[in-house]
Short mmCIF file of C-alpha atoms and ligand atoms in Angstrom, two decimals:
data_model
loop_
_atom_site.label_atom_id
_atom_site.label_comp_id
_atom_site.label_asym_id
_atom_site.label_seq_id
_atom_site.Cartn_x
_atom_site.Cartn_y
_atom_site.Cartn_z
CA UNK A 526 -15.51 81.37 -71.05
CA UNK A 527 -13.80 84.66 -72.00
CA UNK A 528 -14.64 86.58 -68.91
CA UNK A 529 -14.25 83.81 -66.29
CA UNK A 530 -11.51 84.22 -63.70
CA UNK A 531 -9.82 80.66 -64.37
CA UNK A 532 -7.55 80.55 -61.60
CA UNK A 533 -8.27 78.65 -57.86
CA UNK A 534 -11.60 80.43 -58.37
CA UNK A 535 -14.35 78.67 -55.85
CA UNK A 536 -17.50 79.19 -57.52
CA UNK A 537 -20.52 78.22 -55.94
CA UNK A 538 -23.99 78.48 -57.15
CA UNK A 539 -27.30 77.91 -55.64
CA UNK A 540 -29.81 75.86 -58.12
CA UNK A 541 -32.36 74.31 -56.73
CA UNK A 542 -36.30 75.80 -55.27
CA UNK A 543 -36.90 75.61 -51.92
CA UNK A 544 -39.90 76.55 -50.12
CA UNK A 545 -41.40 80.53 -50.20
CA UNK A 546 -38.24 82.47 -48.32
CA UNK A 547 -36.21 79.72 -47.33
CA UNK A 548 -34.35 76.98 -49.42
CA UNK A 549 -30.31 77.02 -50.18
CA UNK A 550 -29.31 74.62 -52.56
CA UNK A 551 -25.43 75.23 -53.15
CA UNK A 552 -23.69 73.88 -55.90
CA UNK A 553 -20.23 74.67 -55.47
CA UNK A 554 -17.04 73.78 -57.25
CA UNK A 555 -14.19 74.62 -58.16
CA UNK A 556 -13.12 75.88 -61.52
CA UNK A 557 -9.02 75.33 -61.39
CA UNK A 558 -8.82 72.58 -63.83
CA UNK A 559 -12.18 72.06 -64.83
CA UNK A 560 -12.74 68.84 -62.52
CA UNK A 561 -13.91 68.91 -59.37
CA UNK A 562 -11.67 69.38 -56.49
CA UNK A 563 -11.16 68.86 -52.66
CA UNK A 564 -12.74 71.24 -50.94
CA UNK A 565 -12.49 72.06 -46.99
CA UNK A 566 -14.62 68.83 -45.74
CA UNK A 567 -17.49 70.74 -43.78
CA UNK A 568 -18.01 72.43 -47.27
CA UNK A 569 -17.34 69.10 -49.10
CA UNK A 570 -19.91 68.55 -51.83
CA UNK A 571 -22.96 66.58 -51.39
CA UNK A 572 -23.11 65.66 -55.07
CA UNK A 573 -20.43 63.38 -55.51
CA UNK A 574 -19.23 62.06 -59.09
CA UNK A 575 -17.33 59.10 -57.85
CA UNK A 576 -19.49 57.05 -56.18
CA UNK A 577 -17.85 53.52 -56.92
CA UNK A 578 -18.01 52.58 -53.13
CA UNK A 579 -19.59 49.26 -53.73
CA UNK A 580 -21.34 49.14 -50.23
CA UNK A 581 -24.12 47.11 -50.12
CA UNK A 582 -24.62 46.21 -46.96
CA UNK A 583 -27.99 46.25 -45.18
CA UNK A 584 -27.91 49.89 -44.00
CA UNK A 585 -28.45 50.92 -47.43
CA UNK A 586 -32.20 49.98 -47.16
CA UNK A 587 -34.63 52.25 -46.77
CA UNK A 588 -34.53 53.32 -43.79
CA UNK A 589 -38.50 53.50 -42.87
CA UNK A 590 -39.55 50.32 -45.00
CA UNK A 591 -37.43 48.37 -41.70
CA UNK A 592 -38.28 48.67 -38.19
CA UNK A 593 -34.67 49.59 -36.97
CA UNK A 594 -32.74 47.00 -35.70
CA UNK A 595 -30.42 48.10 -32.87
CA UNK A 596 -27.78 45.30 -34.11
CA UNK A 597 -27.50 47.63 -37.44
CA UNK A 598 -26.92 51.27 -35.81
CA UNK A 599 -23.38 51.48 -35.01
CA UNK A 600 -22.44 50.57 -38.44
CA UNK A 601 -22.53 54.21 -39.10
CA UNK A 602 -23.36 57.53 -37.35
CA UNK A 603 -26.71 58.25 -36.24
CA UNK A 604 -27.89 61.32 -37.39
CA UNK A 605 -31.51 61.82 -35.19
CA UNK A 606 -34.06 63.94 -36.94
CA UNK A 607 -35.87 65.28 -33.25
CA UNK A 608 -38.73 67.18 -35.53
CA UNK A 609 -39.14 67.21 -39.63
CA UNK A 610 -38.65 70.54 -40.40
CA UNK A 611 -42.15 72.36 -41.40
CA UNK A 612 -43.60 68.81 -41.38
CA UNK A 613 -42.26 67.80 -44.20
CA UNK A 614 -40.91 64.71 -43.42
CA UNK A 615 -38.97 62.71 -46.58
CA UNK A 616 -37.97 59.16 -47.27
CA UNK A 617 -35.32 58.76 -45.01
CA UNK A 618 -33.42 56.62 -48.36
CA UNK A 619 -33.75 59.89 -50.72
CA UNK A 620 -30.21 60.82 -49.43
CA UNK A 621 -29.01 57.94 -51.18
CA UNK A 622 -31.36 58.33 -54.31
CA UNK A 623 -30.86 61.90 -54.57
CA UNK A 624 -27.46 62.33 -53.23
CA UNK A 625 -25.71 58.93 -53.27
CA UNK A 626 -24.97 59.81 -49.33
CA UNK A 627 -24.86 56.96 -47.03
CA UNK A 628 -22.85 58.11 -44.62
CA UNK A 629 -24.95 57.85 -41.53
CA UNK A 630 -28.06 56.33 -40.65
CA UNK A 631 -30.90 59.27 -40.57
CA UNK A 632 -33.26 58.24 -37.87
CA UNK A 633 -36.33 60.08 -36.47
CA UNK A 634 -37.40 57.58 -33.62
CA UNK A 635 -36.96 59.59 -30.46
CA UNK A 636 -36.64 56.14 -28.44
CA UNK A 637 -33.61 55.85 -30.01
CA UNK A 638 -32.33 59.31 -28.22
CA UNK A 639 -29.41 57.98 -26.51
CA UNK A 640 -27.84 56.02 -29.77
CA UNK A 641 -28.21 59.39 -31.65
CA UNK A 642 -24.44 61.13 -32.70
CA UNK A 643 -26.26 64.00 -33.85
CA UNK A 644 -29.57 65.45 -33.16
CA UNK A 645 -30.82 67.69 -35.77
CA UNK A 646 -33.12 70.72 -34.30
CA UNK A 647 -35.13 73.14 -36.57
CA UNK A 648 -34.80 76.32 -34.85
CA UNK A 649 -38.39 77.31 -36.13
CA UNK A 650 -39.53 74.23 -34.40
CA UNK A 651 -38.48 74.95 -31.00
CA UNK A 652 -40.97 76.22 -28.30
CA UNK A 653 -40.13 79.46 -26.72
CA UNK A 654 -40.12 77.69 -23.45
CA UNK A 655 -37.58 75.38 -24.87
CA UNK A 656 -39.98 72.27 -23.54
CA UNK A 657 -39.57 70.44 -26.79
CA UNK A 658 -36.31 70.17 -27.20
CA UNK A 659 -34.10 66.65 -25.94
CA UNK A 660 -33.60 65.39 -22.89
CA UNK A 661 -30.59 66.42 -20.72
CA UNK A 662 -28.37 65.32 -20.11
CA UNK A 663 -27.37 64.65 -23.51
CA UNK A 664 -24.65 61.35 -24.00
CA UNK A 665 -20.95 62.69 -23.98
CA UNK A 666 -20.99 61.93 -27.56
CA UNK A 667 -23.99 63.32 -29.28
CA UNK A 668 -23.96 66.42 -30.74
CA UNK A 669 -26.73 69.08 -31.57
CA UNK A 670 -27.06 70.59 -34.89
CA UNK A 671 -28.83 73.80 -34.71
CA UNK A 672 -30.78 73.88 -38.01
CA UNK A 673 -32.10 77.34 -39.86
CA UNK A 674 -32.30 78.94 -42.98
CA UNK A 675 -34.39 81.70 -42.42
CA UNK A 676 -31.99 84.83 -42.64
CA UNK A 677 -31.55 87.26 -39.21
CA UNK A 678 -34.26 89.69 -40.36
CA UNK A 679 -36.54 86.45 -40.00
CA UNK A 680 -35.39 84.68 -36.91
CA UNK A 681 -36.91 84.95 -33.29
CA UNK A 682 -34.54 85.19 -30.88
CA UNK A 683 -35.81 82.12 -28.56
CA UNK A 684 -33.70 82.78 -24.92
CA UNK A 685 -31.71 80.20 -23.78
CA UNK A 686 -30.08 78.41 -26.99
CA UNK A 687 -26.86 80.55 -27.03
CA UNK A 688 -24.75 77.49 -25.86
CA UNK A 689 -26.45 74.68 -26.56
CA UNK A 690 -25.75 73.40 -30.15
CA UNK A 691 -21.81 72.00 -30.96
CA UNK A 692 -22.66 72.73 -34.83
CA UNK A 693 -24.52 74.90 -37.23
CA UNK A 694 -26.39 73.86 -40.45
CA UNK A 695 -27.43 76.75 -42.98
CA UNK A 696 -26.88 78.67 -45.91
CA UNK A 697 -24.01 80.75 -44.96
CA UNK A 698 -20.84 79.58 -45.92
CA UNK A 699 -19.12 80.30 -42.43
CA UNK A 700 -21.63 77.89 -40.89
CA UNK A 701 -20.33 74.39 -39.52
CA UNK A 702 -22.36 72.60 -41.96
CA UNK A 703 -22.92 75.08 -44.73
CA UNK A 704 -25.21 73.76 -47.72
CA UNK A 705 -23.56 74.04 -50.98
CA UNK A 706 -23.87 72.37 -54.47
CA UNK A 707 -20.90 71.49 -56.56
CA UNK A 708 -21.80 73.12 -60.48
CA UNK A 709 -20.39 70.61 -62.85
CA UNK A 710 -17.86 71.96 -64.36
CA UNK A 711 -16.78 70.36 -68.01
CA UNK A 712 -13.75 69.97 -69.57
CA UNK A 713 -15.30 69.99 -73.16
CA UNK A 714 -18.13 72.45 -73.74
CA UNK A 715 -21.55 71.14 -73.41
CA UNK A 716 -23.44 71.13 -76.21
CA UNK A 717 -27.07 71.31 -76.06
CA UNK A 718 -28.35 73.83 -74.25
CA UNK A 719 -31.44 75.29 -75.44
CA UNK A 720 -32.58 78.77 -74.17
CA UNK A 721 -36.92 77.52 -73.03
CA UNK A 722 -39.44 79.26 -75.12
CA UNK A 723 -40.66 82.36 -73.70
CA UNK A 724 -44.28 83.92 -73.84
CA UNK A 725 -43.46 86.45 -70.96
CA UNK A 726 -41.05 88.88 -70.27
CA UNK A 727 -40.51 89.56 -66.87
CA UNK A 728 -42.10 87.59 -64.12
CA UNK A 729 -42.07 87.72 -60.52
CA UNK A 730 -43.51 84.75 -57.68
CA UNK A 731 -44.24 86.34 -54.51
CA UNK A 732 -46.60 85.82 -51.69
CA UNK A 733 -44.79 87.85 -49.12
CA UNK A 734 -45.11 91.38 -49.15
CA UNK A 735 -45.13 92.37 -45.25
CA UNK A 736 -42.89 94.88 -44.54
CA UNK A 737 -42.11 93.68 -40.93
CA UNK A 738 -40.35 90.47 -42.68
CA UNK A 739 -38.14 93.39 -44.32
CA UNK A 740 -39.66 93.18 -47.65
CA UNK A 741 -39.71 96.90 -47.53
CA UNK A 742 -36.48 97.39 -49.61
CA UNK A 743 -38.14 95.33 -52.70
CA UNK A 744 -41.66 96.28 -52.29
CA UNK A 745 -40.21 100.16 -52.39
CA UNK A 746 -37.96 98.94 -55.88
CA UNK A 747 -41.09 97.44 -57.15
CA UNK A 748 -43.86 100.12 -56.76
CA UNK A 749 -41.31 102.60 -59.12
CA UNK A 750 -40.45 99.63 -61.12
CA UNK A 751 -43.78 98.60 -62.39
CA UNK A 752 -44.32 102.06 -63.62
CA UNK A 753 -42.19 101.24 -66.79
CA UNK A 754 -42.71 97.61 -67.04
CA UNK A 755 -44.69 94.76 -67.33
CA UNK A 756 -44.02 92.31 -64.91
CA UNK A 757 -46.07 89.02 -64.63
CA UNK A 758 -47.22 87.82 -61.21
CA UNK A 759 -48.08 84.70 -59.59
CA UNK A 760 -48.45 84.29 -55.92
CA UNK A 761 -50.82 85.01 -53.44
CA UNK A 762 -49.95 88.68 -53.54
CA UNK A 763 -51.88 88.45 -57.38
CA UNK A 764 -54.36 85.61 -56.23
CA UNK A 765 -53.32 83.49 -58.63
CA UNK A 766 -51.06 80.67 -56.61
CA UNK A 767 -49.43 78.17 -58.81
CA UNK A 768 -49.68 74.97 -58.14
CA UNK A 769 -46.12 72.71 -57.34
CA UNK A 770 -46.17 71.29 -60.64
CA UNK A 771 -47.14 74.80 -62.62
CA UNK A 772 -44.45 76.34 -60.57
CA UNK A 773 -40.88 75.47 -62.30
CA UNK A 774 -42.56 75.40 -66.08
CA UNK A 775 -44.15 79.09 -65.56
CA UNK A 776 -40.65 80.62 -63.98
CA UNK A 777 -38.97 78.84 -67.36
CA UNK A 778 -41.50 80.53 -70.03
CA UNK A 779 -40.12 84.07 -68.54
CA UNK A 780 -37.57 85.61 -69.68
CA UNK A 781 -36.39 87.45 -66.84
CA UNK A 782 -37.28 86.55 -63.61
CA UNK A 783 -37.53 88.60 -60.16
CA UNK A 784 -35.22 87.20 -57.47
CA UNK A 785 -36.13 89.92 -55.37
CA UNK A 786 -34.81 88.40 -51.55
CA UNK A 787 -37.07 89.58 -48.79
CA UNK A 788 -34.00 90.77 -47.16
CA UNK A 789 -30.59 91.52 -47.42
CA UNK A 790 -27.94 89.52 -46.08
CA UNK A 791 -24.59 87.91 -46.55
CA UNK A 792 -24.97 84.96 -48.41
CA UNK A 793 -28.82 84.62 -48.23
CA UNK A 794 -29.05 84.35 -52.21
CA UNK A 795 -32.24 81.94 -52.02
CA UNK A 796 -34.35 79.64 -54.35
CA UNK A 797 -35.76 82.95 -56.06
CA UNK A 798 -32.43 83.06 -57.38
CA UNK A 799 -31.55 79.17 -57.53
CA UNK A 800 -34.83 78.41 -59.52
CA UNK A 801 -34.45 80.79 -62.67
CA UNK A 802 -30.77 79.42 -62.98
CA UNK A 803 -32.40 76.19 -62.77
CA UNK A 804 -34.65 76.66 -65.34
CA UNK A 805 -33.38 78.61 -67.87
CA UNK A 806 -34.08 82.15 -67.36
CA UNK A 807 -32.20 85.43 -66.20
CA UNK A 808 -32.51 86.43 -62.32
CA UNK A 809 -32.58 89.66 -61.15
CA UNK A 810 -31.52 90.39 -58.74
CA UNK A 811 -32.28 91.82 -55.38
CA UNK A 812 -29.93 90.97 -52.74
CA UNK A 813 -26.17 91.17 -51.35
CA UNK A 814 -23.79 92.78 -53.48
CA UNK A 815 -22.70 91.85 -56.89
CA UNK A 816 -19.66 90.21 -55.14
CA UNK A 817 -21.65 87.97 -53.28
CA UNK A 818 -23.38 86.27 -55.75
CA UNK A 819 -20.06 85.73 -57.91
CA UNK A 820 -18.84 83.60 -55.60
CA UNK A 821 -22.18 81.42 -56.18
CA UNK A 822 -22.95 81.88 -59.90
CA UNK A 823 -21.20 82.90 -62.52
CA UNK A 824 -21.20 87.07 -63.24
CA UNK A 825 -23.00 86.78 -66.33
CA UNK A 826 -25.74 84.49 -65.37
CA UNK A 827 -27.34 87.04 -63.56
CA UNK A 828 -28.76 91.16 -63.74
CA UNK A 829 -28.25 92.98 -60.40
CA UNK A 830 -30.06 95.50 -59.68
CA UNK A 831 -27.38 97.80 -58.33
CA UNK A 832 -25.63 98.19 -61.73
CA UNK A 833 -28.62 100.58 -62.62
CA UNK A 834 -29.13 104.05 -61.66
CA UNK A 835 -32.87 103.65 -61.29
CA UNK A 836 -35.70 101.43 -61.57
CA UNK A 837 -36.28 103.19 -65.01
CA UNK A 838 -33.13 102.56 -66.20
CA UNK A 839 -33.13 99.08 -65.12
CA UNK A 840 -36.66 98.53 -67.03
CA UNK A 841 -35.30 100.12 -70.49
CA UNK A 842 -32.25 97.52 -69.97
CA UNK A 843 -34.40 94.55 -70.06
CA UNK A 844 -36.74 96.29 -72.67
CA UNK A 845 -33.72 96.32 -74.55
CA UNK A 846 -32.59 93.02 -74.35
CA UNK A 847 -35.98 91.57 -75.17
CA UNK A 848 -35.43 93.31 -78.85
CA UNK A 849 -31.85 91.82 -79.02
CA UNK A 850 -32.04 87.95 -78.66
CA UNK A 851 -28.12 87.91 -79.41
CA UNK A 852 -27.46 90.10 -76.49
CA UNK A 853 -30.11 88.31 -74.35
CA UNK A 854 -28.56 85.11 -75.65
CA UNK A 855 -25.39 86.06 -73.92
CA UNK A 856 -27.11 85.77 -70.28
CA UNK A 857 -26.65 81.89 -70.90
CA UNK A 858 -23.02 81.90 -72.54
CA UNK A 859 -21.89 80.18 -69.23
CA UNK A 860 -23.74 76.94 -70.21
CA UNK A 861 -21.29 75.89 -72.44
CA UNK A 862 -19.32 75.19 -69.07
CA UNK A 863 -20.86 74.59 -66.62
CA UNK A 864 -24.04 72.59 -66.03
CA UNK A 865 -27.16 73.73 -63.65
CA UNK A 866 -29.33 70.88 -62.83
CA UNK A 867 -31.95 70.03 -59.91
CA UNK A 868 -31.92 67.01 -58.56
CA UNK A 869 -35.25 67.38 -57.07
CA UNK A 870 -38.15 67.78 -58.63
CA UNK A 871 -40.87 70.57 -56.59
CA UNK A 872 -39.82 73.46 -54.72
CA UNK A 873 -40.62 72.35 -51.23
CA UNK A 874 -38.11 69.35 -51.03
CA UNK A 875 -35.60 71.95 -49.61
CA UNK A 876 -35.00 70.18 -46.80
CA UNK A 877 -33.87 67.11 -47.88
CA UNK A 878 -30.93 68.93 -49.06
CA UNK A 879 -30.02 70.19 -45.81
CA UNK A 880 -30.68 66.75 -43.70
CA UNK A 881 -29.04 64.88 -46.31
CA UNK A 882 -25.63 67.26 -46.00
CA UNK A 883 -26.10 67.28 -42.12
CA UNK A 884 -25.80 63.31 -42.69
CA UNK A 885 -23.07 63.83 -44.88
CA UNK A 886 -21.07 65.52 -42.57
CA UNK A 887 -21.72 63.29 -38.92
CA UNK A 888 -20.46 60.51 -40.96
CA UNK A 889 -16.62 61.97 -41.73
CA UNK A 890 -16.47 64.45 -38.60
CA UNK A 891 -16.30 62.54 -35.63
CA UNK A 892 -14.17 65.06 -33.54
CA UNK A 893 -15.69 66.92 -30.06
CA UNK A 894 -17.04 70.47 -30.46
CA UNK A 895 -17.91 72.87 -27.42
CA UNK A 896 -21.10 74.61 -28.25
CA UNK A 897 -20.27 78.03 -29.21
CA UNK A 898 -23.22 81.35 -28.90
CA UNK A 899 -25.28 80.88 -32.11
CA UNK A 900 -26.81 84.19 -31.39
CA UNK A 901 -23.55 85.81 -31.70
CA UNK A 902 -22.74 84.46 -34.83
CA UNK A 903 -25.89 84.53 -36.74
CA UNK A 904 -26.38 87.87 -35.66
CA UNK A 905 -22.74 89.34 -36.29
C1 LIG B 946 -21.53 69.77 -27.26
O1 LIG B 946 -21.65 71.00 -26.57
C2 LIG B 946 -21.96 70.85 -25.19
C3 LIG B 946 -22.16 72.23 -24.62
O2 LIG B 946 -21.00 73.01 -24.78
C4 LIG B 946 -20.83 70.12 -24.52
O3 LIG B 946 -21.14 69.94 -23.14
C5 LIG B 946 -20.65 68.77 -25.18
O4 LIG B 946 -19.57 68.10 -24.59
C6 LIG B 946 -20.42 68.93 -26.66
N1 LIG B 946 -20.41 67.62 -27.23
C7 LIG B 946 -19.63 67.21 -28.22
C8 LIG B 946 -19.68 65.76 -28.57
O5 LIG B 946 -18.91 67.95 -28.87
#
């Protein structure tokens, strides 16, 4: 605890997988006495600890194991999935399983259009001649969520969406809907935690090494850093893919772990850096500055590589710590605080996070918003 900032200090830290370049997972909460605390509500936590609302009424079924029933619907916002993201289309209860959110009805029957409150839109999704998006005109009331999570580097600039969506859903934390984890936080330490057993040092999962995606910047770090250390890799870059359930029990038997983001961006601090917190072993780092990812993980839980001179330097470090388990031990010091868990189980739930939060959200903010330029914003 020695070296925590204790004071109104919003900590936020992304632990979860999501698919290959993509998946934010924030936990977020607030350190000022230990507990959990009220946080602006379009970053309000989708983990909640008190969840004695004793609502049993029959919305809380599953979703797709009932035909909807129109009489049900206005119980609660609609939130209209218009296309699963990537295809990968989830239980529509999980949000209460995983999340214990029931705060809107998730739909994804497109004859229900005109009932929606929301429609959801996954920006990778939409046709560049904009055929396959809704109707118009839309009902005074529904709103569009424009859905991404692919940072600038990798988003197409489809024409004609500047002013179409009244909210935004992503990683960033200035988005409308801005996907963040609450950390628990404990009052008494946690006993327990057990640093995994490690056969390998330094590992690295990567499939994407096209410069065009802006991979450059860690492709260049990685041709000088390999030079002076071993580094394990898995991925189709190595031909050796792991399979889903290889995946989290290979990144845990490293002891350091490559979050090398394929680019650089405010905020965009992805699974590759979410999953080795997860798991038990060290990130580093590759990414925003070192201020960035304080305010999602705590400083020690994580190497960056800008606090070395060279890729050299950065190798003896870590060749270093792997003789000194006391000093390598110290990487997981914060876990005597704070708790990192995943609530899901493989890497390329991702989006149930997101859907479930966008749900969240519909279901406490009712209030009117003019679409502003996305474009603008993102690209800012
Ligand atoms: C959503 O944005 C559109 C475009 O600006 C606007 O016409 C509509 O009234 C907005 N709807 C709501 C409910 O905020």
């Amino acid at each position: 605890m020695t070296s925590w900032r204790m004071h109104q200090y919003l900590l936020i830290i992304t632990v979860w997988l999501g698919g290959i370049g993509t998946c934010m997972l924030f936990f977020q909460y607030n350190w000022s006495g230990c507990s959990f605390q009220t946080v602006p509500s379009d970053l309000a936590p989708v983990f909640r600890q008190s969840t004695t609302t004793s609502d049993t009424s029959p919305s809380t079924t599953p979703a797709d194991s009932h035909p909807e029933k129109p009489i049900l619907l206005k119980e609660k916002p609609i939130l209209l999935v218009w296309v699963w993201p990537e295809n990968f289309r989830f239980d529509l209860s999980d949000c209460q399983t995983y999340y214990n959110i029931d705060g809107c009805r998730i739909i994804d029957d497109r004859n229900l259009y005109n009932q929606a409150d929301a429609v959801l839109i996954f920006h990778k999704a939409i046709s560049w001649d904009l055929s396959n998006l809704p109707p118009s005109p839309r009902p005074p009331f529904q709103r569009w969520i424009w859905f991404h999570v692919e940072s600038p580097t990798n988003t197409h600039r489809i024409p004609g969406l500047e002013n179409l969506f009244n909210l935004t859903l992503s990683y960033r934390r200035d988005a409308d809907i801005s996907v963040r984890y609450p950390l628990t936080v404990s009052k008494t330490p946690i006993e327990g935690f057990q640093i995994p057993k490690k056969d390998k040092l330094l590992c690295w999962f990567v499939s994407n090494t096209n410069p065009s995606t802006g991979t450059g910047t860690r492709m260049k770090f990685y041709e000088e850093f390999k030079k002076h250390i071993n580094i394990d890799i898995f991925g189709n870059m190595a031909g050796n893919g792991l399979k889903d359930e290889e995946y989290f029990p290979t990144m845990s038997s490293c002891k350091f772990y490559l979050s090398f983001e394929n680019s650089i961006h405010k905020d965009y601090i992805t699974e590759k850096f979410n999953g080795p917190v997860s798991v038990g072993t060290v990130p580093v780092v590759l990414g925003p500055p070192r201020e960035n990812y304080e305010q999602f993980a705590p400083h020690n839980s994580f190497i960056h590589v800008n606090d070395f001179a060279s890729p050299l330097e950065l190798a003896n470090y870590l060749l270093q710590l792997d003789k000194d388990d006391e000093a390598y031990s110290r990487y997981f010091e914060w876990r005597k605080h704070v708790t990192a868990t995943r609530h899901l189980t493989t890497w390329n739930q991702e989006f149930v996070t997101y859907i479930c939060h966008a749900c969240e959200y519909i279901g406490v903010h009712k209030e009117y918003k003019e679409a502003h330029d996305i474009y603008k914003w993102y690209f800012s």
